[in-house]
């Protein structure tokens, strides 16, 4: 369960339906070209929070069919509808997903006891291992070191996908929980997290840039910081370009440039303008081999 995991993109048709053939192509590209170690399915990048339960299940199934046991699979099943979270956890586990992950419950400003109850309820309904998905910038839930400790007392909770720019907390987590899996969630901060000895990283740009991310992780582990820093600089030139142009639509357009039928994003996400498409192609030409 170590290494680079793509937060898998999902392809949609222009009308917003799941485009299954395109999804399969994205999976293949991740494995064959990006050399990723695993896929994180139905995360933010998979546009999960805009999908119905049936659509989430269909994506879990198609991805597992396509992957078999070629790479590790993590199913993001979190939902503030806890019944849906349990249903999806059980479904993904039956399909053979290596672990489940659940976003911290958001929107209603749940207190920590409620958040703990959410995780313990989910794990009591499955025998799979769970990774906490912490992304305070989008959920508003910012867990402290002691709160992570309370969650981690549940032995089924094996780690955290840490998508925050708080390197003090990240270092303290690594120090206090040497046996938990810690995944860095911001691709542009991969090297800084790798230096702190995270186990891996999960992110959206690995759908196109996974190979370079693997090199950064490996170089950092070997102590070859200078070379890793140059690769992170190159990577961040790419990520800056993507963020300026529109995160998910730009990655999809870059995949199209590489011959992958990555389709569209689900509305209300904007489609790229002509100029945006051109920018994406320029980025692809410059950064993707
Ligand atoms: O899951 C991703 N976060 C979101 C992690 O998509 C909200 C990251 O991979 C970012 O997309 C990436 C660019 O900021 O670091």
PDB file of N, CA and C in Angstrom, residues 186-191 205-206 208-216 227-243 283 286-287:
ATOM      1  N   UNK A 186      -1.424  16.801  -1.522  1.00  0.00           N
ATOM      2  CA  UNK A 186      -1.216  17.921  -2.450  1.00  0.00           C
ATOM      3  C   UNK A 186      -0.005  17.611  -3.326  1.00  0.00           C
ATOM      4  N   UNK A 187      -0.244  17.422  -4.599  1.00  0.00           N
ATOM      5  CA  UNK A 187       0.801  16.976  -5.527  1.00  0.00           C
ATOM      6  C   UNK A 187       1.962  17.970  -5.611  1.00  0.00           C
ATOM      7  N   UNK A 188       1.611  19.263  -5.487  1.00  0.00           N
ATOM      8  CA  UNK A 188       2.629  20.313  -5.599  1.00  0.00           C
ATOM      9  C   UNK A 188       3.534  20.356  -4.363  1.00  0.00           C
ATOM     10  N   UNK A 189       3.156  19.608  -3.310  1.00  0.00           N
ATOM     11  CA  UNK A 189       3.937  19.576  -2.060  1.00  0.00           C
ATOM     12  C   UNK A 189       4.521  18.195  -1.815  1.00  0.00           C
ATOM     13  N   UNK A 190       4.561  17.377  -2.855  1.00  0.00           N
ATOM     14  CA  UNK A 190       4.999  15.986  -2.688  1.00  0.00           C
ATOM     15  C   UNK A 190       6.396  15.878  -2.082  1.00  0.00           C
ATOM     16  N   UNK A 191       7.341  16.628  -2.620  1.00  0.00           N
ATOM     17  CA  UNK A 191       8.713  16.498  -2.117  1.00  0.00           C
ATOM     18  C   UNK A 191       8.792  16.863  -0.635  1.00  0.00           C
ATOM     19  N   UNK A 205      -3.060  14.935 -10.271  1.00  0.00           N
ATOM     20  CA  UNK A 205      -2.164  15.123 -11.418  1.00  0.00           C
ATOM     21  C   UNK A 205      -1.373  13.851 -11.740  1.00  0.00           C
ATOM     22  N   UNK A 206      -1.427  12.849 -10.855  1.00  0.00           N
ATOM     23  CA  UNK A 206      -0.722  11.595 -11.147  1.00  0.00           C
ATOM     24  C   UNK A 206      -1.391  10.828 -12.300  1.00  0.00           C
ATOM     25  N   UNK A 208      -1.709  11.960 -15.058  1.00  0.00           N
ATOM     26  CA  UNK A 208      -0.882  12.267 -16.227  1.00  0.00           C
ATOM     27  C   UNK A 208       0.609  12.306 -15.902  1.00  0.00           C
ATOM     28  N   UNK A 209       0.934  12.519 -14.631  1.00  0.00           N
ATOM     29  CA  UNK A 209       2.323  12.800 -14.264  1.00  0.00           C
ATOM     30  C   UNK A 209       2.843  11.814 -13.204  1.00  0.00           C
ATOM     31  N   UNK A 210       2.275  10.627 -13.207  1.00  0.00           N
ATOM     32  CA  UNK A 210       2.596   9.662 -12.147  1.00  0.00           C
ATOM     33  C   UNK A 210       4.058   9.229 -12.128  1.00  0.00           C
ATOM     34  N   UNK A 211       4.618   9.109 -13.312  1.00  0.00           N
ATOM     35  CA  UNK A 211       5.987   8.602 -13.372  1.00  0.00           C
ATOM     36  C   UNK A 211       6.965   9.553 -12.685  1.00  0.00           C
ATOM     37  N   UNK A 212       6.792  10.847 -12.973  1.00  0.00           N
ATOM     38  CA  UNK A 212       7.691  11.830 -12.357  1.00  0.00           C
ATOM     39  C   UNK A 212       7.475  11.869 -10.835  1.00  0.00           C
ATOM     40  N   UNK A 213       6.239  11.717 -10.428  1.00  0.00           N
ATOM     41  CA  UNK A 213       5.949  11.708  -8.989  1.00  0.00           C
ATOM     42  C   UNK A 213       6.647  10.535  -8.316  1.00  0.00           C
ATOM     43  N   UNK A 214       6.653   9.399  -8.993  1.00  0.00           N
ATOM     44  CA  UNK A 214       7.343   8.232  -8.425  1.00  0.00           C
ATOM     45  C   UNK A 214       8.826   8.514  -8.257  1.00  0.00           C
ATOM     46  N   UNK A 215       9.378   9.194  -9.258  1.00  0.00           N
ATOM     47  CA  UNK A 215      10.810   9.528  -9.168  1.00  0.00           C
ATOM     48  C   UNK A 215      11.079  10.468  -7.989  1.00  0.00           C
ATOM     49  N   UNK A 216      10.200  11.453  -7.814  1.00  0.00           N
ATOM     50  CA  UNK A 216      10.396  12.399  -6.700  1.00  0.00           C
ATOM     51  C   UNK A 216      10.401  11.638  -5.371  1.00  0.00           C
ATOM     52  N   UNK A 227      18.186  16.514  -6.880  1.00  0.00           N
ATOM     53  CA  UNK A 227      17.534  16.026  -8.099  1.00  0.00           C
ATOM     54  C   UNK A 227      16.009  16.017  -7.944  1.00  0.00           C
ATOM     55  N   UNK A 228      15.560  15.634  -6.754  1.00  0.00           N
ATOM     56  CA  UNK A 228      14.117  15.615  -6.484  1.00  0.00           C
ATOM     57  C   UNK A 228      13.539  17.023  -6.575  1.00  0.00           C
ATOM     58  N   UNK A 229      14.298  17.996  -6.094  1.00  0.00           N
ATOM     59  CA  UNK A 229      13.825  19.383  -6.106  1.00  0.00           C
ATOM     60  C   UNK A 229      13.647  19.887  -7.545  1.00  0.00           C
ATOM     61  N   UNK A 230      14.574  19.503  -8.417  1.00  0.00           N
ATOM     62  CA  UNK A 230      14.450  19.915  -9.817  1.00  0.00           C
ATOM     63  C   UNK A 230      13.212  19.292 -10.457  1.00  0.00           C
ATOM     64  N   UNK A 231      12.965  18.044 -10.127  1.00  0.00           N
ATOM     65  CA  UNK A 231      11.766  17.389 -10.675  1.00  0.00           C
ATOM     66  C   UNK A 231      10.485  18.001 -10.113  1.00  0.00           C
ATOM     67  N   UNK A 232      10.519  18.376  -8.828  1.00  0.00           N
ATOM     68  CA  UNK A 232       9.338  19.018  -8.231  1.00  0.00           C
ATOM     69  C   UNK A 232       9.107  20.391  -8.873  1.00  0.00           C
ATOM     70  N   UNK A 233      10.192  21.087  -9.195  1.00  0.00           N
ATOM     71  CA  UNK A 233      10.052  22.388  -9.850  1.00  0.00           C
ATOM     72  C   UNK A 233       9.365  22.224 -11.215  1.00  0.00           C
ATOM     73  N   UNK A 234       9.854  21.260 -11.969  1.00  0.00           N
ATOM     74  CA  UNK A 234       9.276  20.963 -13.283  1.00  0.00           C
ATOM     75  C   UNK A 234       7.794  20.591 -13.127  1.00  0.00           C
ATOM     76  N   UNK A 235       7.533  19.731 -12.148  1.00  0.00           N
ATOM     77  CA  UNK A 235       6.158  19.298 -11.866  1.00  0.00           C
ATOM     78  C   UNK A 235       5.283  20.487 -11.486  1.00  0.00           C
ATOM     79  N   UNK A 236       5.821  21.399 -10.693  1.00  0.00           N
ATOM     80  CA  UNK A 236       5.006  22.526 -10.246  1.00  0.00           C
ATOM     81  C   UNK A 236       4.779  23.553 -11.357  1.00  0.00           C
ATOM     82  N   UNK A 237       5.691  23.609 -12.331  1.00  0.00           N
ATOM     83  CA  UNK A 237       5.406  24.424 -13.519  1.00  0.00           C
ATOM     84  C   UNK A 237       4.172  23.856 -14.222  1.00  0.00           C
ATOM     85  N   UNK A 238       4.130  22.549 -14.299  1.00  0.00           N
ATOM     86  CA  UNK A 238       2.958  21.882 -14.896  1.00  0.00           C
ATOM     87  C   UNK A 238       1.702  22.142 -14.062  1.00  0.00           C
ATOM     88  N   UNK A 239       1.801  21.935 -12.743  1.00  0.00           N
ATOM     89  CA  UNK A 239       0.608  22.081 -11.892  1.00  0.00           C
ATOM     90  C   UNK A 239       0.105  23.535 -11.895  1.00  0.00           C
ATOM     91  N   UNK A 240       1.025  24.499 -11.877  1.00  0.00           N
ATOM     92  CA  UNK A 240       0.582  25.912 -11.957  1.00  0.00           C
ATOM     93  C   UNK A 240      -0.242  26.133 -13.217  1.00  0.00           C
ATOM     94  N   UNK A 241       0.249  25.605 -14.326  1.00  0.00           N
ATOM     95  CA  UNK A 241      -0.470  25.763 -15.594  1.00  0.00           C
ATOM     96  C   UNK A 241      -1.845  25.127 -15.531  1.00  0.00           C
ATOM     97  N   UNK A 242      -1.924  23.953 -14.912  1.00  0.00           N
ATOM     98  CA  UNK A 242      -3.215  23.257 -14.806  1.00  0.00           C
ATOM     99  C   UNK A 242      -4.181  24.061 -13.930  1.00  0.00           C
ATOM    100  N   UNK A 243      -3.694  24.534 -12.786  1.00  0.00           N
ATOM    101  CA  UNK A 243      -4.575  25.249 -11.845  1.00  0.00           C
ATOM    102  C   UNK A 243      -5.076  26.567 -12.446  1.00  0.00           C
ATOM    103  N   UNK A 283       0.316  22.629 -22.653  1.00  0.00           N
ATOM    104  CA  UNK A 283       0.895  21.995 -21.443  1.00  0.00           C
ATOM    105  C   UNK A 283       1.261  20.544 -21.724  1.00  0.00           C
ATOM    106  N   UNK A 286       4.318  20.266 -23.810  1.00  0.00           N
ATOM    107  CA  UNK A 286       5.539  20.676 -23.105  1.00  0.00           C
ATOM    108  C   UNK A 286       5.935  19.678 -22.017  1.00  0.00           C
ATOM    109  N   UNK A 287       4.947  19.107 -21.317  1.00  0.00           N
ATOM    110  CA  UNK A 287       5.296  18.342 -20.116  1.00  0.00           C
ATOM    111  C   UNK A 287       5.134  16.830 -20.222  1.00  0.00           C
TER     112      UNK A 287
END
